[in-house]
Amino acid sequence: MNSKSRAVVFDIERLRDYSRDCPLIDLFLPDGLDRDSVESLAAICKGRASLETGAHLFLQEDHFNSLYTVRQGALKSYFLDKDGRERVTGFSLPGDLLGLDAVYSGVHRCSAQALAASSLCQVPFTKLEKVADQVPELHRQLVRLMSREIADQQIRAADHTALER
């Protein structure tokens, strides 16, 4: 059996088990990913974080090291402006990705706070980068997710007039 025919076969039940463990698998799972690539991705999706209502996942200016996907609960993202006022930038529900704001600078530009008891999947970004370097399809999916985040931010920003911004 050559490697091309072997790469097409994957046990869908096993994939569902991975997704139950970490919804990040669904976000990063591009079409055409072979079994070894999915298993490499699943191997780094083992971290979990739990937050009580009001607890912070990260704070504005915290050092960046991981991406998170909400498994259960809800979080708000916000930053404090120069006058110390809270500016809500969005809400995250199950399946949503958090932490992309800090990939460029290495520092979170906003805070993420639990609005309800929440459970999250944590993926260290350095490990994700290593897997993405070896799996071009995963790298492309990461770029697509970042692009979607930029587009969503632009739409939210367009909800205000220039004077309001």
XYZ file of N, CA, C and O in Angstrom:
660
model
N 0.852 -1.183 0.000
C 0.000 0.000 0.000
C 0.890 1.237 0.000
O 1.756 1.390 0.834
N 0.660 2.149 -0.956
C 1.492 3.348 -0.990
C 0.987 4.381 0.002
O -0.111 4.282 0.526
N 1.800 5.403 0.249
C 1.466 6.378 1.287
C 0.252 7.226 0.913
O -0.470 7.684 1.784
N -0.015 7.447 -0.387
C -1.176 8.244 -0.778
C -2.473 7.548 -0.396
O -3.380 8.162 0.136
N -2.589 6.260 -0.655
C -3.837 5.560 -0.322
C -3.986 5.395 1.186
O -5.089 5.395 1.697
N -2.899 5.284 1.909
C -2.961 5.163 3.359
C -3.410 6.462 4.014
O -4.119 6.464 5.013
N -3.048 7.611 3.445
C -3.349 8.918 4.040
C -4.838 9.260 3.985
O -5.315 10.055 4.762
N -5.594 8.665 3.087
C -6.997 9.008 2.909
C -7.881 8.392 3.990
O -8.918 8.934 4.337
N -7.482 7.274 4.549
C -8.318 6.546 5.497
C -8.150 7.104 6.906
O -7.044 7.284 7.382
N -9.306 7.383 7.569
C -9.252 7.836 8.956
C -10.526 7.406 9.658
O -11.614 7.496 9.096
N -10.410 6.948 10.875
C -11.542 6.487 11.664
C -12.316 7.692 12.203
O -11.838 8.403 13.080
N -13.530 7.902 11.676
C -14.326 9.066 12.057
C -14.699 9.042 13.542
O -14.797 10.099 14.175
N -14.888 7.881 14.114
C -15.199 7.795 15.551
C -14.028 8.289 16.388
O -14.211 8.966 17.392
N -12.831 7.953 15.973
C -11.642 8.425 16.696
C -11.536 9.955 16.601
O -11.191 10.624 17.555
N -11.872 10.489 15.423
C -11.870 11.933 15.240
C -12.896 12.582 16.167
O -12.625 13.608 16.787
N -14.065 11.995 16.311
C -15.081 12.539 17.216
C -14.583 12.512 18.662
O -14.864 13.423 19.433
N -13.850 11.458 19.033
C -13.276 11.401 20.378
C -12.298 12.550 20.588
O -12.291 13.186 21.629
N -11.450 12.827 19.599
C -10.517 13.942 19.690
C -11.278 15.251 19.871
O -10.922 16.084 20.688
N -12.342 15.431 19.083
C -13.119 16.674 19.144
C -13.809 16.838 20.484
O -13.962 17.951 20.967
N -14.261 15.745 21.072
C -14.878 15.832 22.411
C -13.853 16.275 23.440
O -14.153 17.018 24.360
N -12.622 15.807 23.287
C -11.562 16.192 24.208
C -11.181 17.654 24.046
O -10.858 18.328 25.012
N -11.199 18.135 22.820
C -10.767 19.508 22.574
C -11.436 20.056 21.322
O -11.155 19.585 20.221
N -12.311 21.043 21.491
C -12.963 21.618 20.311
C -11.988 22.333 19.380
O -12.337 22.661 18.260
N -10.757 22.543 19.836
C -9.752 23.156 18.980
C -9.459 22.264 17.771
O -9.142 22.755 16.699
N -9.621 20.947 17.958
C -9.417 20.017 16.846
C -10.341 20.400 15.692
O -9.918 20.459 14.545
N -11.621 20.680 15.992
C -12.567 21.050 14.934
C -12.138 22.330 14.229
O -12.265 22.449 13.019
N -11.653 23.309 14.974
C -11.235 24.570 14.369
C -10.024 24.403 13.462
O -9.922 25.037 12.418
N -9.093 23.560 13.888
C -7.854 23.422 13.140
C -7.868 22.278 12.150
O -6.898 22.069 11.452
N -8.965 21.557 12.079
C -8.999 20.375 11.235
C -9.325 20.742 9.790
O -10.478 20.881 9.430
N -8.313 20.946 8.977
C -8.563 21.252 7.567
C -8.895 19.979 6.797
O -8.588 18.873 7.239
N -9.533 20.142 5.677
C -9.828 18.992 4.809
C -8.532 18.362 4.339
O -7.554 19.048 4.072
N -8.534 17.046 4.238
C -7.390 16.342 3.690
C -6.272 16.056 4.667
O -5.207 15.611 4.270
N -6.485 16.290 5.952
C -5.450 16.006 6.940
C -5.375 14.499 7.162
O -6.392 13.855 7.409
N -4.199 13.923 7.065
C -4.074 12.483 7.229
C -4.038 12.093 8.710
O -3.974 12.935 9.596
N -4.107 10.796 8.954
C -4.189 10.256 10.312
C -3.041 10.721 11.196
O -3.265 11.168 12.316
N -1.816 10.647 10.708
C -0.663 11.043 11.515
C -0.725 12.525 11.881
O -0.391 12.912 12.998
N -1.180 13.351 10.937
C -1.285 14.787 11.197
C -2.342 15.084 12.245
O -2.136 15.907 13.142
N -3.491 14.401 12.156
C -4.556 14.594 13.143
C -4.074 14.144 14.516
O -4.308 14.816 15.524
N -3.363 13.030 14.561
C -2.863 12.540 15.843
C -1.795 13.470 16.419
O -1.736 13.663 17.628
N -0.972 14.076 15.564
C 0.010 15.059 16.045
C -0.694 16.263 16.649
O -0.292 16.777 17.693
N -1.754 16.709 15.996
C -2.531 17.834 16.510
C -3.216 17.453 17.810
O -3.177 18.205 18.791
N -3.821 16.275 17.862
C -4.522 15.828 19.075
C -3.561 15.707 20.261
O -3.947 15.974 21.400
N -2.322 15.343 19.987
C -1.347 15.153 21.067
C -1.040 16.456 21.806
O -0.701 16.430 22.984
N -1.162 17.596 21.133
C -0.871 18.863 21.807
C -2.118 19.492 22.413
O -2.031 20.487 23.118
N -3.281 18.924 22.160
C -4.553 19.463 22.675
C -4.950 18.771 23.967
O -6.082 18.308 24.114
N -4.052 18.683 24.900
C -4.339 17.969 26.143
C -4.586 18.894 27.323
O -5.109 18.474 28.336
N -4.211 20.141 27.191
C -4.359 21.068 28.310
C -5.794 21.484 28.540
O -6.580 21.585 27.608
N -6.143 21.702 29.781
C -7.486 22.143 30.147
C -7.359 23.293 31.139
O -6.437 23.352 31.933
N -8.314 24.180 31.063
C -8.385 25.273 32.032
C -9.833 25.391 32.477
O -10.747 25.246 31.678
N -10.038 25.603 33.764
C -11.374 25.818 34.315
C -11.387 27.171 35.000
O -10.439 27.536 35.689
N -12.478 27.891 34.792
C -12.613 29.218 35.394
C -13.963 29.331 36.083
O -14.976 28.915 35.530
N -13.943 29.909 37.256
C -15.195 30.245 37.936
C -15.683 31.586 37.408
O -14.903 32.371 36.855
N -16.955 31.870 37.598
C -17.517 33.148 37.173
C -16.680 34.303 37.736
O -16.371 34.331 38.923
N -16.302 35.219 36.870
C -15.522 36.387 37.273
C -14.016 36.205 37.183
O -13.272 37.190 37.206
N -13.548 34.971 37.074
C -12.107 34.719 36.987
C -11.587 35.085 35.596
O -12.322 35.039 34.607
N -10.312 35.444 35.531
C -9.690 35.814 34.265
C -8.871 34.660 33.700
O -8.127 34.004 34.435
N -9.003 34.467 32.409
C -8.159 33.510 31.695
C -6.784 34.133 31.469
O -5.761 33.498 31.666
N -6.784 35.378 31.045
C -5.571 36.176 30.929
C -5.961 37.638 31.055
O -7.127 38.000 30.897
N -4.963 38.451 31.370
C -5.173 39.886 31.539
C -4.444 40.658 30.454
O -3.428 40.189 29.914
N -4.939 41.844 30.172
C -4.296 42.759 29.244
C -2.839 42.932 29.688
O -2.570 43.131 30.867
N -1.933 42.792 28.766
C -0.482 42.902 28.976
C 0.163 41.618 29.510
O 1.380 41.591 29.709
N -0.610 40.550 29.755
C -0.009 39.261 30.128
C 0.790 38.710 28.954
O 0.449 38.926 27.794
N 1.830 37.959 29.277
C 2.639 37.285 28.272
C 1.796 36.202 27.588
O 1.051 35.483 28.236
N 1.930 36.081 26.286
C 1.195 35.094 25.494
C 1.961 33.780 25.437
O 3.166 33.781 25.206
N 1.230 32.668 25.634
C 1.857 31.373 25.413
C 0.920 30.325 24.835
O 1.378 29.324 24.328
N -0.400 30.547 24.905
C -1.345 29.534 24.446
C -2.549 30.139 23.744
O -2.908 31.289 23.981
N -3.173 29.300 22.924
C -4.496 29.588 22.383
C -5.492 28.752 23.173
O -5.132 27.697 23.714
N -6.721 29.204 23.237
C -7.754 28.525 24.009
C -9.027 28.408 23.182
O -9.338 29.298 22.390
N -9.749 27.321 23.390
C -11.077 27.165 22.825
C -12.039 26.933 23.976
O -11.768 26.137 24.877
N -13.154 27.626 23.946
C -14.165 27.466 24.989
C -14.854 26.122 24.792
O -15.378 25.831 23.718
N -14.834 25.297 25.824
C -15.559 24.016 25.819
C -16.955 24.220 26.384
O -17.921 23.725 25.834
N -17.048 24.926 27.496
C -18.318 25.222 28.167
C -18.218 26.604 28.767
O -17.136 27.040 29.153
N -19.366 27.282 28.879
C -19.385 28.572 29.534
C -19.355 29.729 28.557
O -19.651 29.576 27.368
N -18.998 30.896 29.057
C -18.943 32.110 28.247
C -17.917 33.062 28.846
O -17.774 33.137 30.064
N -17.206 33.759 27.989
C -16.219 34.748 28.421
C -16.423 36.045 27.657
O -16.962 36.037 26.554
N -16.010 37.139 28.274
C -15.981 38.410 27.556
C -14.529 38.825 27.413
O -13.698 38.555 28.277
N -14.249 39.472 26.300
C -12.935 40.053 26.066
C -13.095 41.566 26.162
O -14.068 42.122 25.653
N -12.142 42.196 26.824
C -12.220 43.641 26.996
C -10.824 44.203 27.220
O -9.881 43.474 27.512
N -10.712 45.501 27.046
C -9.469 46.178 27.412
C -9.825 47.430 28.199
O -10.956 47.912 28.153
N -8.855 47.901 28.938
C -9.030 49.153 29.668
C -8.390 50.256 28.836
O -7.221 50.158 28.457
N -9.177 51.302 28.552
C -8.630 52.392 27.755
C -7.736 53.281 28.618
O -7.553 53.028 29.822
N -7.188 54.314 28.017
C -6.229 55.175 28.727
C -6.843 55.862 29.936
O -6.140 56.268 30.850
N -8.193 55.979 29.981
C -8.887 56.574 31.122
C -9.330 55.525 32.142
O -10.005 55.851 33.114
N -8.965 54.261 31.901
C -9.319 53.190 32.826
C -10.721 52.633 32.631
O -11.189 51.841 33.438
N -11.396 53.046 31.547
C -12.738 52.529 31.275
C -12.653 51.187 30.562
O -11.804 50.984 29.686
N -13.555 50.284 30.934
C -13.605 48.968 30.306
C -14.296 49.068 28.953
O -15.396 49.603 28.856
N -13.640 48.527 27.918
C -14.190 48.507 26.560
C -14.324 47.046 26.127
O -13.318 46.375 25.898
N -15.545 46.557 26.063
C -15.784 45.168 25.681
C -15.557 45.013 24.184
O -16.100 45.776 23.381
N -14.743 44.027 23.822
C -14.429 43.794 22.415
C -15.148 42.576 21.850
O -15.184 42.393 20.636
N -15.693 41.730 22.720
C -16.414 40.567 22.217
C -16.759 39.579 23.300
O -16.366 39.724 24.465
N -17.510 38.554 22.881
C -17.922 37.477 23.770
C -17.550 36.156 23.126
O -17.626 36.011 21.903
N -17.134 35.203 23.935
C -16.727 33.892 23.437
C -17.608 32.819 24.048
O -17.797 32.776 25.264
N -18.127 31.959 23.183
C -19.016 30.868 23.567
C -18.375 29.548 23.155
O -17.336 29.543 22.482
N -18.968 28.403 23.534
C -18.362 27.117 23.179
C -17.999 27.022 21.693
O -18.781 27.377 20.815
N -16.756 26.581 21.462
C -16.221 26.453 20.117
C -15.413 27.648 19.669
O -14.683 27.569 18.677
N -15.513 28.775 20.376
C -14.785 29.981 19.981
C -13.324 29.926 20.425
O -12.986 29.320 21.438
N -12.488 30.600 19.662
C -11.045 30.635 19.886
C -10.650 31.934 20.570
O -11.130 33.004 20.205
N -9.775 31.838 21.564
C -9.267 33.008 22.293
C -7.745 33.024 22.251
O -7.108 31.976 22.281
N -7.181 34.218 22.217
C -5.736 34.374 22.332
C -5.036 34.838 21.077
O -3.845 35.155 21.122
N -5.739 34.887 19.950
C -5.089 35.304 18.709
C -4.595 36.744 18.753
O -3.700 37.112 18.016
N -5.161 37.552 19.647
C -4.756 38.955 19.763
C -3.284 39.110 20.125
O -2.687 40.155 19.877
N -2.687 38.082 20.674
C -1.329 38.200 21.203
C -0.268 37.490 20.373
O 0.916 37.549 20.713
N -0.652 36.856 19.281
C 0.330 36.119 18.483
C 1.412 37.059 17.954
O 2.598 36.754 18.033
N 1.029 38.200 17.443
C 1.989 39.138 16.844
C 2.959 39.717 17.877
O 4.169 39.666 17.711
N 2.422 40.252 18.947
C 3.262 40.988 19.901
C 3.819 40.128 21.029
O 4.759 40.531 21.705
N 3.197 38.965 21.257
C 3.618 38.133 22.385
C 3.017 38.586 23.701
O 3.357 38.073 24.761
N 2.088 39.563 23.626
C 1.429 40.117 24.811
C -0.052 40.270 24.493
O -0.412 40.733 23.407
N -0.887 39.877 25.428
C -2.335 40.017 25.218
C -2.728 41.485 25.214
O -2.339 42.242 26.103
N -3.493 41.869 24.217
C -3.947 43.256 24.091
C -5.270 43.484 24.813
O -5.744 44.606 24.904
N -5.859 42.395 25.291
C -7.109 42.512 26.030
C -7.109 41.471 27.148
O -6.214 40.650 27.242
N -8.132 41.544 27.980
C -8.335 40.571 29.052
C -9.494 39.667 28.656
O -10.367 40.069 27.885
N -9.518 38.447 29.185
C -10.629 37.524 28.961
C -11.130 37.075 30.334
O -10.367 36.520 31.124
N -12.408 37.335 30.597
C -13.004 37.064 31.905
C -14.232 36.167 31.741
O -15.062 36.396 30.854
N -14.348 35.181 32.617
C -15.482 34.254 32.573
C -16.757 34.949 33.046
O -16.783 35.554 34.115
N -17.803 34.850 32.231
C -19.122 35.364 32.601
C -19.939 34.299 33.315
O -20.937 34.598 33.949
N -19.504 33.056 33.172
C -20.120 31.895 33.822
C -18.994 30.890 34.039
O -17.917 31.015 33.444
N -19.230 29.906 34.892
C -18.225 28.855 35.068
C -17.891 28.298 33.685
O -18.790 27.974 32.906
N -16.605 28.225 33.372
C -16.184 27.870 32.018
C -15.083 26.832 32.028
O -14.268 26.769 32.950
N -15.062 26.054 30.973
C -14.024 25.062 30.746
C -13.437 25.340 29.377
O -14.169 25.606 28.417
N -12.105 25.293 29.291
C -11.427 25.617 28.040
C -10.381 24.570 27.708
O -9.839 23.920 28.592
N -10.105 24.445 26.434
C -9.005 23.622 25.947
C -7.833 24.562 25.694
O -8.008 25.622 25.096
N -6.655 24.191 26.150
C -5.465 25.025 26.015
C -4.446 24.335 25.127
O -4.143 23.158 25.316
N -3.917 25.089 24.157
C -2.876 24.563 23.281
C -1.691 25.516 23.288
O -1.817 26.662 22.863
N -0.553 25.063 23.799
C 0.635 25.918 23.765
C 0.980 26.283 22.322
O 1.072 25.416 21.449
N 1.129 27.568 22.063
C 1.318 28.029 20.691
C 2.612 27.520 20.079
O 2.652 27.209 18.881
N 3.675 27.400 20.857
C 4.943 26.901 20.295
C 4.780 25.466 19.785
O 5.347 25.113 18.749
N 3.997 24.668 20.496
C 3.751 23.294 20.037
C 2.900 23.290 18.779
O 3.130 22.504 17.856
N 1.903 24.166 18.735
C 1.059 24.272 17.545
C 1.891 24.690 16.339
O 1.731 24.147 15.242
N 2.802 25.632 16.531
C 3.680 26.075 15.434
C 4.534 24.930 14.910
O 4.709 24.790 13.698
N 5.058 24.105 15.819
C 5.902 22.983 15.392
C 5.116 21.997 14.542
O 5.606 21.525 13.515
N 3.892 21.685 14.974
C 3.063 20.766 14.190
C 2.703 21.417 12.854
O 2.764 20.776 11.807
N 2.354 22.706 12.868
C 1.982 23.413 11.637
C 3.159 23.485 10.656
O 2.951 23.457 9.442
N 4.389 23.560 11.162
C 5.562 23.557 10.291
C 5.685 22.243 9.532
O 6.188 22.206 8.413
N 5.229 21.162 10.143
C 5.326 19.842 9.524
C 4.087 19.481 8.703
O 4.126 18.554 7.910
N 2.985 20.213 8.920
C 1.716 19.895 8.253
C 1.213 21.162 7.542
O 0.558 21.998 8.160
N 1.536 21.312 6.272
C 1.157 22.530 5.549
C -0.352 22.833 5.599
O -0.737 24.003 5.675
N -1.190 21.804 5.577
C -2.637 22.037 5.624
C -3.035 22.693 6.945
O -3.913 23.548 7.000
N -2.392 22.308 8.020
C -2.663 22.896 9.329
C -2.196 24.352 9.358
O -2.886 25.225 9.889
N -1.058 24.611 8.769
C -0.541 25.982 8.695
C -1.532 26.877 7.945
O -1.849 27.980 8.387
N -2.044 26.390 6.809
C -3.024 27.166 6.041
C -4.290 27.411 6.855
O -4.866 28.499 6.819
N -4.728 26.428 7.618
C -5.927 26.594 8.442
C -5.694 27.627 9.544
O -6.583 28.425 9.848
N -4.518 27.649 10.116
C -4.186 28.647 11.132
C -4.254 30.057 10.536
O -4.811 30.974 11.146
N -3.730 30.220 9.338
C -3.800 31.523 8.663
C -5.256 31.890 8.391
O -5.667 33.043 8.587
N -6.080 30.933 7.959
C -7.502 31.209 7.718
C -8.201 31.646 9.004
O -9.012 32.570 8.989
N -7.907 30.985 10.115
C -8.526 31.368 11.387
C -8.121 32.780 11.796
O -8.945 33.550 12.289
N -6.861 33.113 11.594
C -6.409 34.469 11.921
C -7.087 35.500 11.025
O -7.499 36.559 11.485
N -7.229 35.165 9.753
C -7.898 36.066 8.824
C -9.355 36.264 9.217
O -9.881 37.385 9.170
N -10.020 35.193 9.619
C -11.419 35.300 10.060
C -11.532 36.201 11.284
O -12.441 37.019 11.385
N -10.571 36.087 12.206
C -10.572 36.937 13.404
C -10.413 38.413 13.026
O -11.104 39.278 13.567
N -9.544 38.694 12.072
C -9.359 40.073 11.604
C -10.651 40.593 10.975
O -11.091 41.708 11.259
N -11.270 39.781 10.135
C -12.521 40.191 9.489
C -13.620 40.446 10.519
O -14.358 41.435 10.418
N -13.725 39.569 11.518
C -14.727 39.758 12.573
C -14.475 41.052 13.340
O -15.418 41.775 13.666
N -13.212 41.343 13.639
C -12.876 42.586 14.339
C -13.249 43.811 13.507
O -13.740 44.807 14.036
N -13.011 43.730 12.207
C -13.359 44.854 11.337
C -14.864 45.084 11.309
O -15.318 46.229 11.328
N -15.627 44.021 11.280
C -17.083 44.149 11.281
C -17.556 44.766 12.593
O -18.400 45.661 12.595
N -16.982 44.299 13.710
C -17.375 44.885 15.004
C -16.999 46.353 15.083
O -17.765 47.167 15.611
N -15.855 46.721 14.547
C -15.427 48.120 14.570
C -16.337 48.983 13.686
O -16.550 50.151 13.975
N -16.871 48.392 12.635
C -17.737 49.143 11.730
C -19.112 49.410 12.334
O -19.889 50.165 11.769
N -19.405 48.815 13.469
C -20.685 49.049 14.137
C -20.758 50.429 14.767
O -21.778 50.809 15.319
N -19.667 51.177 14.734
C -19.625 52.495 15.369
C -19.261 53.553 14.329
O -18.542 53.279 13.373
N -19.711 54.742 14.546
C -19.308 55.838 13.676
C -17.868 56.227 14.013
O -17.345 55.852 15.073
N -17.251 57.002 13.168
C -15.885 57.457 13.418
C -15.815 58.251 14.708
O -14.853 58.117 15.475
N -16.817 59.077 14.951
C -16.840 59.872 16.179
C -16.920 58.982 17.414
O -16.236 59.222 18.410
N -17.736 57.904 17.358
C -17.857 56.986 18.489
C -16.557 56.241 18.733
O -16.200 55.965 19.858
N -15.836 55.904 17.652
C -14.557 55.208 17.804
C -13.519 56.156 18.326
O -12.663 55.857 19.061
